[in-house]
JSON list of C-alpha atoms in Angstrom, two decimals:
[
{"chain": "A", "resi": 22, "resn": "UNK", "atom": "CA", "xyz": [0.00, 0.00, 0.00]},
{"chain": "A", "resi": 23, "resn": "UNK", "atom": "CA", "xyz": [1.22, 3.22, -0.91]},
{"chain": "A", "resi": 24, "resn": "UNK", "atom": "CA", "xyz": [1.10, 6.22, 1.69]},
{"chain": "A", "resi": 25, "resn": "UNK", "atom": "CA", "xyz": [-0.94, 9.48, 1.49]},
{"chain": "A", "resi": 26, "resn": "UNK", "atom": "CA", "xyz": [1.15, 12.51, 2.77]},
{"chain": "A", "resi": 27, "resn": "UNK", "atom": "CA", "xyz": [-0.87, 15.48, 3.78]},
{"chain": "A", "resi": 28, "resn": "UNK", "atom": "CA", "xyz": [-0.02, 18.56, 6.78]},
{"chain": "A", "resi": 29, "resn": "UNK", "atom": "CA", "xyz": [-1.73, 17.42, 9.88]},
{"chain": "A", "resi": 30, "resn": "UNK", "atom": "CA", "xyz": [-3.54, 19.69, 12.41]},
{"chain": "A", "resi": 31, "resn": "UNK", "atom": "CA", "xyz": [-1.57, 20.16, 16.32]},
{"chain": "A", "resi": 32, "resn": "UNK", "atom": "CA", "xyz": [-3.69, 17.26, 17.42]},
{"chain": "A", "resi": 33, "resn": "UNK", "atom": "CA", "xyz": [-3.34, 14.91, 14.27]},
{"chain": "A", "resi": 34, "resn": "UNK", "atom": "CA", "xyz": [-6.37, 15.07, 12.24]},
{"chain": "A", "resi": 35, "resn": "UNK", "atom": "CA", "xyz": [-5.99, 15.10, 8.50]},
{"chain": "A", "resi": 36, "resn": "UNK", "atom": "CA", "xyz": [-8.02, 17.30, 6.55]},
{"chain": "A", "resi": 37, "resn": "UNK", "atom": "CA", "xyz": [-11.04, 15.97, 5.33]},
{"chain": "A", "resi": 38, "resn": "UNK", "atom": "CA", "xyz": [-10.50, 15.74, 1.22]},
{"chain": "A", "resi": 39, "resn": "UNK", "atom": "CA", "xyz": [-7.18, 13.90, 2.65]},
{"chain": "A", "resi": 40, "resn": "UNK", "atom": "CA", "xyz": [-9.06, 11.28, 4.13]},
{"chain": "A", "resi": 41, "resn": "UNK", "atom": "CA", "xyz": [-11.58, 11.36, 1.50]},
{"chain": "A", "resi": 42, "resn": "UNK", "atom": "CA", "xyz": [-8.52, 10.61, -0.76]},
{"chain": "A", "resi": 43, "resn": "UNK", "atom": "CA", "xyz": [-7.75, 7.85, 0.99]},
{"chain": "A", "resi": 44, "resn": "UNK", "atom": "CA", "xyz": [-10.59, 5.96, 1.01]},
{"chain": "A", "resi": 45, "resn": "UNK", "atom": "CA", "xyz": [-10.79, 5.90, -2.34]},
{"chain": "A", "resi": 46, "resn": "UNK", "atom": "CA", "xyz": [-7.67, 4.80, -2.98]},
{"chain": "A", "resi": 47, "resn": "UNK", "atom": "CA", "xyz": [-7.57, 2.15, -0.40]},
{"chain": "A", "resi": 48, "resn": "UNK", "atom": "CA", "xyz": [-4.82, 3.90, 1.25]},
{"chain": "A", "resi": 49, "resn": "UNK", "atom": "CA", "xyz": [-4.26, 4.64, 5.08]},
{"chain": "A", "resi": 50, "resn": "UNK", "atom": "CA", "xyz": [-3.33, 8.47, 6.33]},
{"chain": "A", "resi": 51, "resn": "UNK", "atom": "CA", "xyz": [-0.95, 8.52, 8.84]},
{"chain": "A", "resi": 52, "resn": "UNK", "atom": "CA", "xyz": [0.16, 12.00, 10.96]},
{"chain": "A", "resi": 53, "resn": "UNK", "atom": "CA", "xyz": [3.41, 13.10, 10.91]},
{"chain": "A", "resi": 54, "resn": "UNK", "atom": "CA", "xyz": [5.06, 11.16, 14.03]},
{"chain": "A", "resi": 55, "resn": "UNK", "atom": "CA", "xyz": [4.04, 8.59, 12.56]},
{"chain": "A", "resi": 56, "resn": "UNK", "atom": "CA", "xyz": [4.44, 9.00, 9.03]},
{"chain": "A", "resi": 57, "resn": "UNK", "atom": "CA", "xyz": [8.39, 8.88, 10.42]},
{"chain": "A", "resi": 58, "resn": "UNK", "atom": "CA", "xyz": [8.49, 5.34, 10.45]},
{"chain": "A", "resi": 59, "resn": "UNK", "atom": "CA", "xyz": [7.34, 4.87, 7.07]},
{"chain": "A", "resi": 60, "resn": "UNK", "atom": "CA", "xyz": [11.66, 4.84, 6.40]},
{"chain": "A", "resi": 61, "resn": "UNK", "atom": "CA", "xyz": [12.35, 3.18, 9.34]},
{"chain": "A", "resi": 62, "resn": "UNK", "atom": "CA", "xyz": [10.38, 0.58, 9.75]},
{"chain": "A", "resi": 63, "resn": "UNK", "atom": "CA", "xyz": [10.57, -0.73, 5.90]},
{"chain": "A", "resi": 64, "resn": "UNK", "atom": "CA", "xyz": [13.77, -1.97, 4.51]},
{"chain": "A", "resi": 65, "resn": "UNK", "atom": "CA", "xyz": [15.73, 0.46, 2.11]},
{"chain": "A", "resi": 66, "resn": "UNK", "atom": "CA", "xyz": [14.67, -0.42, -0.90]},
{"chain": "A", "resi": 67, "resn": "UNK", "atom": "CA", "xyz": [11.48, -1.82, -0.73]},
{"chain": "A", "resi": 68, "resn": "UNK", "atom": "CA", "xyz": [9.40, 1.11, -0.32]},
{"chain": "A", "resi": 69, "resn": "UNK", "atom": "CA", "xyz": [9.02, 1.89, -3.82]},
{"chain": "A", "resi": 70, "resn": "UNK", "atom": "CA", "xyz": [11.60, 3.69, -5.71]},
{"chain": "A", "resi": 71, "resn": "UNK", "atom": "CA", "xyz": [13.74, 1.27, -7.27]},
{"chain": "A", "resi": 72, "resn": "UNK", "atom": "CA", "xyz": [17.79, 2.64, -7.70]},
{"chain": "A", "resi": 73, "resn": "UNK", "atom": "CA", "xyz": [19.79, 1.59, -10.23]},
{"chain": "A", "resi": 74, "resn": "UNK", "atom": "CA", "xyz": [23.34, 2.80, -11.56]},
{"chain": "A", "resi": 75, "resn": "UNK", "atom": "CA", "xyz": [25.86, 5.24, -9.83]},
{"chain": "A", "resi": 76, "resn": "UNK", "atom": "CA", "xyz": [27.55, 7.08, -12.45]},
{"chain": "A", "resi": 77, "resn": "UNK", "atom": "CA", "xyz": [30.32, 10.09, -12.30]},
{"chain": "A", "resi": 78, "resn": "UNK", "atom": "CA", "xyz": [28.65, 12.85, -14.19]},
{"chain": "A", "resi": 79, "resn": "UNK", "atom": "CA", "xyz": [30.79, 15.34, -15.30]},
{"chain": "A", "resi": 80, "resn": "UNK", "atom": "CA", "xyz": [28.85, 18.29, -17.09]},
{"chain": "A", "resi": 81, "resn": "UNK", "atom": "CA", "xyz": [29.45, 22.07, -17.84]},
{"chain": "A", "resi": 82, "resn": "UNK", "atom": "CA", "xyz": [27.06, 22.60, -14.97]},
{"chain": "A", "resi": 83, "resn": "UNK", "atom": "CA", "xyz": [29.18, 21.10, -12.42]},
{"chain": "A", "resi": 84, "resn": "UNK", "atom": "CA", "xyz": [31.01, 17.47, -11.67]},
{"chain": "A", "resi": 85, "resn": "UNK", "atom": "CA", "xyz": [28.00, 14.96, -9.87]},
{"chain": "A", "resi": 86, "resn": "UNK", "atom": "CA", "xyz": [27.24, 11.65, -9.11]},
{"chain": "A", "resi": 87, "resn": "UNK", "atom": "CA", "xyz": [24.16, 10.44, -10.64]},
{"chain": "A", "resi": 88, "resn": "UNK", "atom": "CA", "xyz": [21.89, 8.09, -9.89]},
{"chain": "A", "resi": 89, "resn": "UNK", "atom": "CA", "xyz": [17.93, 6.91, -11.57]},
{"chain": "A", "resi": 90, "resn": "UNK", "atom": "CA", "xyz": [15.23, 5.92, -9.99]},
{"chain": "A", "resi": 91, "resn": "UNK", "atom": "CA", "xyz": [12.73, 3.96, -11.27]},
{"chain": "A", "resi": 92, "resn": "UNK", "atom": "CA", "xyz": [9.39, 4.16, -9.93]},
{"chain": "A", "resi": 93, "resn": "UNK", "atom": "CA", "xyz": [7.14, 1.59, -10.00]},
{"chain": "A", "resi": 94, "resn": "UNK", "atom": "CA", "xyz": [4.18, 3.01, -9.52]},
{"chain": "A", "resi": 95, "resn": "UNK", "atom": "CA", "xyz": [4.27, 5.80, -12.13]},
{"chain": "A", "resi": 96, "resn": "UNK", "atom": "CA", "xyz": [6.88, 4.11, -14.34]},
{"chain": "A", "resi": 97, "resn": "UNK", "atom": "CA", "xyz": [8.28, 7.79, -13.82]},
{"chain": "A", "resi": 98, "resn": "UNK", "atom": "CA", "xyz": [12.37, 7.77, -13.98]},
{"chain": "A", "resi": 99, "resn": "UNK", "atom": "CA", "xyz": [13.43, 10.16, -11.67]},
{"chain": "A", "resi": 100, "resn": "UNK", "atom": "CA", "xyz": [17.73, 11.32, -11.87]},
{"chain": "A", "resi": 101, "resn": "UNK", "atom": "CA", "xyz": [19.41, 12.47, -8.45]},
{"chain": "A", "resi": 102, "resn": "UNK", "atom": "CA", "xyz": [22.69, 14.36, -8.66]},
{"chain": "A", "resi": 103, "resn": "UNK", "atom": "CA", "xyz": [24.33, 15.01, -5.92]},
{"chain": "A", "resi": 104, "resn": "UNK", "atom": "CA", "xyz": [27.93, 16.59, -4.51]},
{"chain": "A", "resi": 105, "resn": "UNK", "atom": "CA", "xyz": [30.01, 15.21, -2.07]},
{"chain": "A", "resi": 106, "resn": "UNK", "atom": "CA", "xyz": [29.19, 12.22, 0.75]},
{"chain": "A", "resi": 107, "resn": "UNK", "atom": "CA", "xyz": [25.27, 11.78, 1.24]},
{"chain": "A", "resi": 108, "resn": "UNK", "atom": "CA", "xyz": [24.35, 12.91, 4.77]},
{"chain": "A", "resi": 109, "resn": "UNK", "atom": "CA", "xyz": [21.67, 11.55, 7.03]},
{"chain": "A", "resi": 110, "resn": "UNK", "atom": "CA", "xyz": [20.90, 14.73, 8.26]},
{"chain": "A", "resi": 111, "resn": "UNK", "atom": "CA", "xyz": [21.11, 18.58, 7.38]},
{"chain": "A", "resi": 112, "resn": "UNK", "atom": "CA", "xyz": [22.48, 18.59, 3.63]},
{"chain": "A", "resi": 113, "resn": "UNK", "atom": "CA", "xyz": [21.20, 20.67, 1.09]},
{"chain": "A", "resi": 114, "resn": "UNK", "atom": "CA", "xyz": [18.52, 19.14, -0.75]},
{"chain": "A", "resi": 115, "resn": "UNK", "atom": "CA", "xyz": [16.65, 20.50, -3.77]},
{"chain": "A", "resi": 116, "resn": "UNK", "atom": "CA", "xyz": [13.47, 18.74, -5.34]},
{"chain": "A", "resi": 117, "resn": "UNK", "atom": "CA", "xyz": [13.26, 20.31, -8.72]},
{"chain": "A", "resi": 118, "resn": "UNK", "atom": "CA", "xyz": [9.95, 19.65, -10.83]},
{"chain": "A", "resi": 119, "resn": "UNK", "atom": "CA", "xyz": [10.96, 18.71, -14.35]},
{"chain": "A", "resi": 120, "resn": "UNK", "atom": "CA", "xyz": [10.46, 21.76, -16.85]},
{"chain": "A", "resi": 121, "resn": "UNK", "atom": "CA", "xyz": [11.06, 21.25, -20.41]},
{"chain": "A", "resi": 122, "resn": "UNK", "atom": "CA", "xyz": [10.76, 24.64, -21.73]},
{"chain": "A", "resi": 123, "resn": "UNK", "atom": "CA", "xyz": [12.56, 26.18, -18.55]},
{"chain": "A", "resi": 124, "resn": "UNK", "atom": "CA", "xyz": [15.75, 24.10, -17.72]},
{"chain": "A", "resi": 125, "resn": "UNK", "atom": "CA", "xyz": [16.27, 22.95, -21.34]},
{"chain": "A", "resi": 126, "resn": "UNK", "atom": "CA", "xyz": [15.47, 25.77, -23.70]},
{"chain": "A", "resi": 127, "resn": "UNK", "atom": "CA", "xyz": [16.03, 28.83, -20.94]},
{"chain": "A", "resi": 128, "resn": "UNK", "atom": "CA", "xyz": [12.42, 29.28, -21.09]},
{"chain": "A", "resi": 129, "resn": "UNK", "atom": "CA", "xyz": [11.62, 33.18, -19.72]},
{"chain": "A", "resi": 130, "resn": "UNK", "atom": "CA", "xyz": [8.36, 32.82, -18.90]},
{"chain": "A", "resi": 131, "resn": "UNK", "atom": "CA", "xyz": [9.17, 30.51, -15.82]},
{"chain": "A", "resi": 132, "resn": "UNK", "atom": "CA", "xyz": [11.90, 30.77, -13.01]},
{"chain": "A", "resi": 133, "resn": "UNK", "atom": "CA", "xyz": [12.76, 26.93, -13.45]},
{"chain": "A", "resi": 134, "resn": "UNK", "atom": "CA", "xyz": [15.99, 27.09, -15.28]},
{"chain": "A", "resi": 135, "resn": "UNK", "atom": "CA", "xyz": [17.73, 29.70, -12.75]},
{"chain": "A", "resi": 136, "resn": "UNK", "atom": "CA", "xyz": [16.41, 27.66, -9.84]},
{"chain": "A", "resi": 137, "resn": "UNK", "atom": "CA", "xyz": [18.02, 24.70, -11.04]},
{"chain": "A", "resi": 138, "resn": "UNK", "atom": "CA", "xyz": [21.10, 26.31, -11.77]},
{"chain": "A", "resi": 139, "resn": "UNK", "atom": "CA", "xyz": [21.23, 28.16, -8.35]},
{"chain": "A", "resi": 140, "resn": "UNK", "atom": "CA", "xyz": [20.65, 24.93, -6.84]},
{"chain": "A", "resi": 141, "resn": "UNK", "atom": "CA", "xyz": [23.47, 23.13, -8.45]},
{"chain": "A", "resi": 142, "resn": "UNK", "atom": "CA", "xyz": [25.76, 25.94, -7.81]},
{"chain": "A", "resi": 143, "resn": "UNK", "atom": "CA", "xyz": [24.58, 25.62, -4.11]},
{"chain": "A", "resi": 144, "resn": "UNK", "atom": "CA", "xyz": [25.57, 22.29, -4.27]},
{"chain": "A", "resi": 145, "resn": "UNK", "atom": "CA", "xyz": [29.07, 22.55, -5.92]},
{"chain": "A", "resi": 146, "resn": "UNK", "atom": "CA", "xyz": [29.65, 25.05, -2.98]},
{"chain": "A", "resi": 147, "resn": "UNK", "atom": "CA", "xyz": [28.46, 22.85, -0.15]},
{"chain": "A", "resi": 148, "resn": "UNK", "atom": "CA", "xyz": [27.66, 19.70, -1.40]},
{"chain": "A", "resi": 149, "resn": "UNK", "atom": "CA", "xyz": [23.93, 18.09, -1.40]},
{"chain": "A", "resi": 150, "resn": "UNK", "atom": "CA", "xyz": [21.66, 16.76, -3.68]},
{"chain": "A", "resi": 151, "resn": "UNK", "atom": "CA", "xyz": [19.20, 17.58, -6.41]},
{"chain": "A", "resi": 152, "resn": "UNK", "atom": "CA", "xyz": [16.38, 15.21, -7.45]},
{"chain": "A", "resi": 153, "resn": "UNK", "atom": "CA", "xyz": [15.50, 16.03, -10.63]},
{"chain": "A", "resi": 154, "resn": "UNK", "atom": "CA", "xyz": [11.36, 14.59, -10.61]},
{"chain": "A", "resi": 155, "resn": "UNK", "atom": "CA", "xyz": [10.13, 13.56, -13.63]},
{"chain": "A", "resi": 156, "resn": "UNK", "atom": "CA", "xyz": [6.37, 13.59, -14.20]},
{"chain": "A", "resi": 157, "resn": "UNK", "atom": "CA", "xyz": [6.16, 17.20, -12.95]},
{"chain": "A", "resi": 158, "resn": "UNK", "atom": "CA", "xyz": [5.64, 19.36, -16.17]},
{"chain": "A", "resi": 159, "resn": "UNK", "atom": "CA", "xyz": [3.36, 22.24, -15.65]},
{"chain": "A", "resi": 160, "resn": "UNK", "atom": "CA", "xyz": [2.62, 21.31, -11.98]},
{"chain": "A", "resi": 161, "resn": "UNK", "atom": "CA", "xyz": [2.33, 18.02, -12.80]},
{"chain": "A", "resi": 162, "resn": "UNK", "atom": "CA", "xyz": [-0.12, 18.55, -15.62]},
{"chain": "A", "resi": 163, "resn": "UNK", "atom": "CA", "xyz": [2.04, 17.67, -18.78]},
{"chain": "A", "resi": 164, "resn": "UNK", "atom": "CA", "xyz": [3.41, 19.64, -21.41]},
{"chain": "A", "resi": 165, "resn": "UNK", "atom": "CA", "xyz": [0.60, 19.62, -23.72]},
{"chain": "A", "resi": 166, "resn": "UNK", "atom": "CA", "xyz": [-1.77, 21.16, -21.16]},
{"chain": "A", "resi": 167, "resn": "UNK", "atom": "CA", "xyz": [1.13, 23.60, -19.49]},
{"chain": "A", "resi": 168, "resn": "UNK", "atom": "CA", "xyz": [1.22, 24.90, -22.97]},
{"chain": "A", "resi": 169, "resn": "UNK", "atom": "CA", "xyz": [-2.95, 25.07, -22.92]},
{"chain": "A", "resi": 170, "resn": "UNK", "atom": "CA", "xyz": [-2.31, 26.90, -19.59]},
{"chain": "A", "resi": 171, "resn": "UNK", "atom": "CA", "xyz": [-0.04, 29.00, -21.68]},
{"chain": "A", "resi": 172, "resn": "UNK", "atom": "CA", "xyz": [-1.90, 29.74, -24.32]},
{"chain": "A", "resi": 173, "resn": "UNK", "atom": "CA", "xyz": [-4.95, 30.99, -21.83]},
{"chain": "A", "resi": 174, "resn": "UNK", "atom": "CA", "xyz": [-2.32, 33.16, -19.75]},
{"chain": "A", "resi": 175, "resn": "UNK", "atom": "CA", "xyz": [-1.64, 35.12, -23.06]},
{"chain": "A", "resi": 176, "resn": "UNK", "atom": "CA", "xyz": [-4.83, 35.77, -23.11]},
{"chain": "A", "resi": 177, "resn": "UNK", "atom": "CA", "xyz": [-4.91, 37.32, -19.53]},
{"chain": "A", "resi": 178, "resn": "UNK", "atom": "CA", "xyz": [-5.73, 34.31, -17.33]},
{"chain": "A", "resi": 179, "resn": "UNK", "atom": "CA", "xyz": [-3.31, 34.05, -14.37]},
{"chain": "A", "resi": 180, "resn": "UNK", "atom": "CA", "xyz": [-1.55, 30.88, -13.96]},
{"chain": "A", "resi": 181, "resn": "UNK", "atom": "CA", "xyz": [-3.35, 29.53, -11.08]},
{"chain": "A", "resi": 182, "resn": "UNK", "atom": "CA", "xyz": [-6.87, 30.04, -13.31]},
{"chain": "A", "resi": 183, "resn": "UNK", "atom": "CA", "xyz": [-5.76, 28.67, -15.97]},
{"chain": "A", "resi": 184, "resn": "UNK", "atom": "CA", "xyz": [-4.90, 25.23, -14.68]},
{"chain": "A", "resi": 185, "resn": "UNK", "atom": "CA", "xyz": [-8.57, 25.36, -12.92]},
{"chain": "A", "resi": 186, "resn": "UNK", "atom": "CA", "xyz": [-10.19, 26.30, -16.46]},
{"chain": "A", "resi": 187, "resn": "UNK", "atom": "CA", "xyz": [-8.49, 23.10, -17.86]},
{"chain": "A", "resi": 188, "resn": "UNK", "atom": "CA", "xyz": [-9.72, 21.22, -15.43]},
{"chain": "A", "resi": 189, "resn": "UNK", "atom": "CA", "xyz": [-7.52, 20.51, -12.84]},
{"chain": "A", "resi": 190, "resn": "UNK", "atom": "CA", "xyz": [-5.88, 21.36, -9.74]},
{"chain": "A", "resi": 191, "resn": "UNK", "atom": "CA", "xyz": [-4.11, 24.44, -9.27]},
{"chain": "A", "resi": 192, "resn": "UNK", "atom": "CA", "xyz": [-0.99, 22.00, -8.51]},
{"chain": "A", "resi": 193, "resn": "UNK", "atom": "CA", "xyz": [-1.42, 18.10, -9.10]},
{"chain": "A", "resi": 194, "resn": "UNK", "atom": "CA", "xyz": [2.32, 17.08, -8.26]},
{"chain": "A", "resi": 195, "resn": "UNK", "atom": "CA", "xyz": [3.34, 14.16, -6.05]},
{"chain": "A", "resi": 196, "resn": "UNK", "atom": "CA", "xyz": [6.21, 13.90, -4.19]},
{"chain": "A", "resi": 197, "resn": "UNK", "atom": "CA", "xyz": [5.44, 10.44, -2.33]},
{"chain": "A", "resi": 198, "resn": "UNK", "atom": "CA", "xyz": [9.03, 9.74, -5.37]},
{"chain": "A", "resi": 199, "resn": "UNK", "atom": "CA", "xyz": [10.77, 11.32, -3.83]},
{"chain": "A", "resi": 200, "resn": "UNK", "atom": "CA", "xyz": [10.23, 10.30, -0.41]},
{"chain": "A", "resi": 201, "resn": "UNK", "atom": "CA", "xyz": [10.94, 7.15, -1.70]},
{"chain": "A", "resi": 202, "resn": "UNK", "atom": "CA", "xyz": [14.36, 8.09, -2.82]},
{"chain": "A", "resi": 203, "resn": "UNK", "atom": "CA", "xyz": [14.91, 9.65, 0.12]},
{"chain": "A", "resi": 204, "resn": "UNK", "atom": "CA", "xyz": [14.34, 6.63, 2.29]},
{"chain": "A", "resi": 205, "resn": "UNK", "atom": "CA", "xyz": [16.65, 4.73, -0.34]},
{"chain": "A", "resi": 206, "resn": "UNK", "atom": "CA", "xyz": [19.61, 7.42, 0.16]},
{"chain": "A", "resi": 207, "resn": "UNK", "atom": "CA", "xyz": [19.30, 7.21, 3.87]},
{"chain": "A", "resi": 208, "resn": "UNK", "atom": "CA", "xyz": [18.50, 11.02, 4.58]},
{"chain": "A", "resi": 209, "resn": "UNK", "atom": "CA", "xyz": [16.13, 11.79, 7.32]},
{"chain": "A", "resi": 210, "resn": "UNK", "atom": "CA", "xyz": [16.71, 15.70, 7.32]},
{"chain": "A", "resi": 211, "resn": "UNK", "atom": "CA", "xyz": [17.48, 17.96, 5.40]},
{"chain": "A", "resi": 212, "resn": "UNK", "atom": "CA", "xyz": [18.19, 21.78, 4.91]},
{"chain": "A", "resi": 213, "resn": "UNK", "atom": "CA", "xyz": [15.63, 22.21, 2.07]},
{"chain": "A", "resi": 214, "resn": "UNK", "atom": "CA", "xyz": [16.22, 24.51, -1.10]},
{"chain": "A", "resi": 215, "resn": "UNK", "atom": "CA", "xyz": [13.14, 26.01, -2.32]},
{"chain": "A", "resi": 216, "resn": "UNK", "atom": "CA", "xyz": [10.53, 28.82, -2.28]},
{"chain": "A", "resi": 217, "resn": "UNK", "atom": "CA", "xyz": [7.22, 26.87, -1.97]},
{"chain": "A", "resi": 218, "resn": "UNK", "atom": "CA", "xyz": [6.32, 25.98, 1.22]},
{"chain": "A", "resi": 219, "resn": "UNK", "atom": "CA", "xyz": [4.30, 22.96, -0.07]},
{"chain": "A", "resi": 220, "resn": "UNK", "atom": "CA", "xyz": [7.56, 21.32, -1.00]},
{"chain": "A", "resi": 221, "resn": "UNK", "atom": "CA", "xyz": [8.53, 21.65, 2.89]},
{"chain": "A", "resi": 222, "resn": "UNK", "atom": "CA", "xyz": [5.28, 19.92, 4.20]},
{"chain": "A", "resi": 223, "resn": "UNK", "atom": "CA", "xyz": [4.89, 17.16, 1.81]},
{"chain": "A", "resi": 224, "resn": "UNK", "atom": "CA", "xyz": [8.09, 16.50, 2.53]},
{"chain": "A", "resi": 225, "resn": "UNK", "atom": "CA", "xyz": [7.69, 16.45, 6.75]},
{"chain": "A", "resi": 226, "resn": "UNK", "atom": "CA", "xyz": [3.89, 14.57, 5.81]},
{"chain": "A", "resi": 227, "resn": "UNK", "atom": "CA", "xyz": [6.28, 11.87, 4.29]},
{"chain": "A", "resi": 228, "resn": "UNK", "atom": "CA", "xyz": [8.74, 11.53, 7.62]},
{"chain": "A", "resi": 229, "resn": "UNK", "atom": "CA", "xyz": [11.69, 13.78, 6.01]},
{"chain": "A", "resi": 230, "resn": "UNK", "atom": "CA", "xyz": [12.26, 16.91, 8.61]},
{"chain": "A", "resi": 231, "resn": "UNK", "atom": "CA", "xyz": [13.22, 19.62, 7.51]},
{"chain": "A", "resi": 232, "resn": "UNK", "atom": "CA", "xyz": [15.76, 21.51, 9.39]},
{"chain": "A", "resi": 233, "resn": "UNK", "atom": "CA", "xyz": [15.51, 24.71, 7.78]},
{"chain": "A", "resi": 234, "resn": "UNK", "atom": "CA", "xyz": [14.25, 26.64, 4.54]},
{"chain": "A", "resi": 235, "resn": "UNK", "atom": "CA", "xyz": [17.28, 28.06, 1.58]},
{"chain": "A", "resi": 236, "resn": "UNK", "atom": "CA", "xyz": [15.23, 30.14, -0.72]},
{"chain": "A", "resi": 237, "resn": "UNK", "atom": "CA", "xyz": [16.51, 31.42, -4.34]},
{"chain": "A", "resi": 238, "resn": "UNK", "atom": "CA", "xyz": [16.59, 34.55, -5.11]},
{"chain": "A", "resi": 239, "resn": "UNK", "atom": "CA", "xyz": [15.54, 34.58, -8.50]},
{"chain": "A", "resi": 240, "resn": "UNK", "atom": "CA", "xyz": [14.99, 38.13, -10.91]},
{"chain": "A", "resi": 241, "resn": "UNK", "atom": "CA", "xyz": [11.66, 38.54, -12.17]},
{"chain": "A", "resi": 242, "resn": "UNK", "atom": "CA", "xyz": [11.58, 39.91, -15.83]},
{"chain": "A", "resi": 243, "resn": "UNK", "atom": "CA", "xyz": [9.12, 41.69, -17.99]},
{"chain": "A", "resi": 244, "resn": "UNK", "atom": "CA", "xyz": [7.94, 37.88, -19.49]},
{"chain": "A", "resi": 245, "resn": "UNK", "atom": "CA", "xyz": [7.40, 36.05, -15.70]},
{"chain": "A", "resi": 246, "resn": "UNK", "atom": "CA", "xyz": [6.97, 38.98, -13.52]},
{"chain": "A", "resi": 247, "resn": "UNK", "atom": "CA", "xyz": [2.72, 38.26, -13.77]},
{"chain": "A", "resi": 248, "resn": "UNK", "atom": "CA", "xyz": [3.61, 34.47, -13.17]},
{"chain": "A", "resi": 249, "resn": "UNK", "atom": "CA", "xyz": [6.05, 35.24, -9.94]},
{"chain": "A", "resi": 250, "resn": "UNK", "atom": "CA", "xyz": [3.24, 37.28, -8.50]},
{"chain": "A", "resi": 251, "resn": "UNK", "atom": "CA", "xyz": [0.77, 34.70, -8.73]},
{"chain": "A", "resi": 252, "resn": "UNK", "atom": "CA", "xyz": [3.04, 32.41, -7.40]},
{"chain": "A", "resi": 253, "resn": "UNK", "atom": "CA", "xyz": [3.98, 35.08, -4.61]},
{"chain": "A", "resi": 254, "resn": "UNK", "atom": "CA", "xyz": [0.09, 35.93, -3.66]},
{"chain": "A", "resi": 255, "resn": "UNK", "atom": "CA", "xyz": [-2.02, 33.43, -4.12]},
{"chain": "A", "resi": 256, "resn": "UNK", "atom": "CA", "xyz": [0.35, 30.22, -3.66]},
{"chain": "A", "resi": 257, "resn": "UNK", "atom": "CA", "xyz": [2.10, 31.60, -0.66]},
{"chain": "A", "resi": 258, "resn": "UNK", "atom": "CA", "xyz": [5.60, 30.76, -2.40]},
{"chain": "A", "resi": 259, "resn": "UNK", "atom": "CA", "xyz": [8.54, 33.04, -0.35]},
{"chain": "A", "resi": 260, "resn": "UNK", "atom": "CA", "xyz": [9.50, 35.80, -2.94]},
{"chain": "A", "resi": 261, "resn": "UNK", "atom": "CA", "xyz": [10.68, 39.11, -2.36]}
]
């Protein structure tokens, strides 16, 4: 059975489309203390992520060791670079959502590419690691319907409304992946390098603490500053 991650009130109760979620799935939520055990309790390895190669990675980004992940559940293949010795607790960790247009062609409309590279320059400076989650396009609705979303934010639609005119979820990503992973490496905490805080609590719903928050300090300009905004405002992402 695969675990359901979700922020849990002071006194443990899930919210109520959480648990609504998991009946219908057949799945069990669990609160945070106990959501802990999920890694240690379950033998690395088995919990769903399956790791294959380890690989020197030289690039002109930086010199990593990389690793894939196979999940499967998804069939997603998931690539983790990292710098330096894994740590159990407090390295730098980034969970980047794939972004075709962004971190391949330099994409302007988005802030995807320079937070990847500011994370991988984070992590030639201190070491860490990057999980680079595939399955994630557009917030996890595909490429196809990001550029849909696209093609309705040209038209004045903010980024949030688009996604709900299309029919889904302002944000349909899953990180239970990279929890997985996680559990495989052997991390239990981590100093985590983003600016949305629901990176942060689906990771600490999955049993991964997070000891503190690095955010990237990323320049808007003229073709994202709408999108930042949005991102600032109404999705609570930290962003000067």
């Amino acid at each position: 059975m695969r675990p359901l991650g979700a922020q849990v009130d002071d006194d443990g109760r899930a919210p109520h489309d959480m648990n609504d979620e998991a009946a219908r799935e057949g799945a069990e939520v669990t609160a945070g203390e106990m959501a802990v055990n999920h890694c240690e309790k379950i033998p690395l390895g088995t919990q769903g992520a399956t790791e294959w190669e380890v690989v020197h990675l030289p690039s002109s980004l930086g010199d990593f060791q990389a690793r894939a992940f196979r999940s499967p559940v998804t069939g997603s293949e998931h690539l983790v670079l990292s710098v330096g010795p894994l740590q159990e607790r407090g390295g730098l960790l980034r969970v980047h959502s794939e972004c075709l247009t962004g971190d391949v062609f330099q994409s302007l409309r988005c802030d995807c590419g320079p937070q990847l590279q500011g994370a991988l320059d984070l992590l030639k400076d201190e070491g860490g690691i990057v999980i680079y989650m595939r399955g994630h396009e557009g917030r996890g609705i595909g490429l196809v319907e990001k550029l849909r979303a696209y093609a309705l934010q040209e038209a004045g639609v903010d980024t949030i409304d688009a996604n709900l005119r299309l029919g889904h979820a302002e944000d349909e990503r899953d990180y239970a992946d990279a929890i997985d992973i996680l559990c495989l490496l052997g991390v239990k905490s981590v100093r985590l390098i983003t600016n949305n805080p629901q990176k942060r609590d689906a990771l600490v719903a999955g049993g991964v603490e997070v000891e503190a928050l690095v955010p990237l300090r990323i320049a808007a300009n003229p073709h994202n500053e709408r999108y930042l905004e949005t991102k600032r405002k109404r999705m609570g992402h930290y962003l000067e």
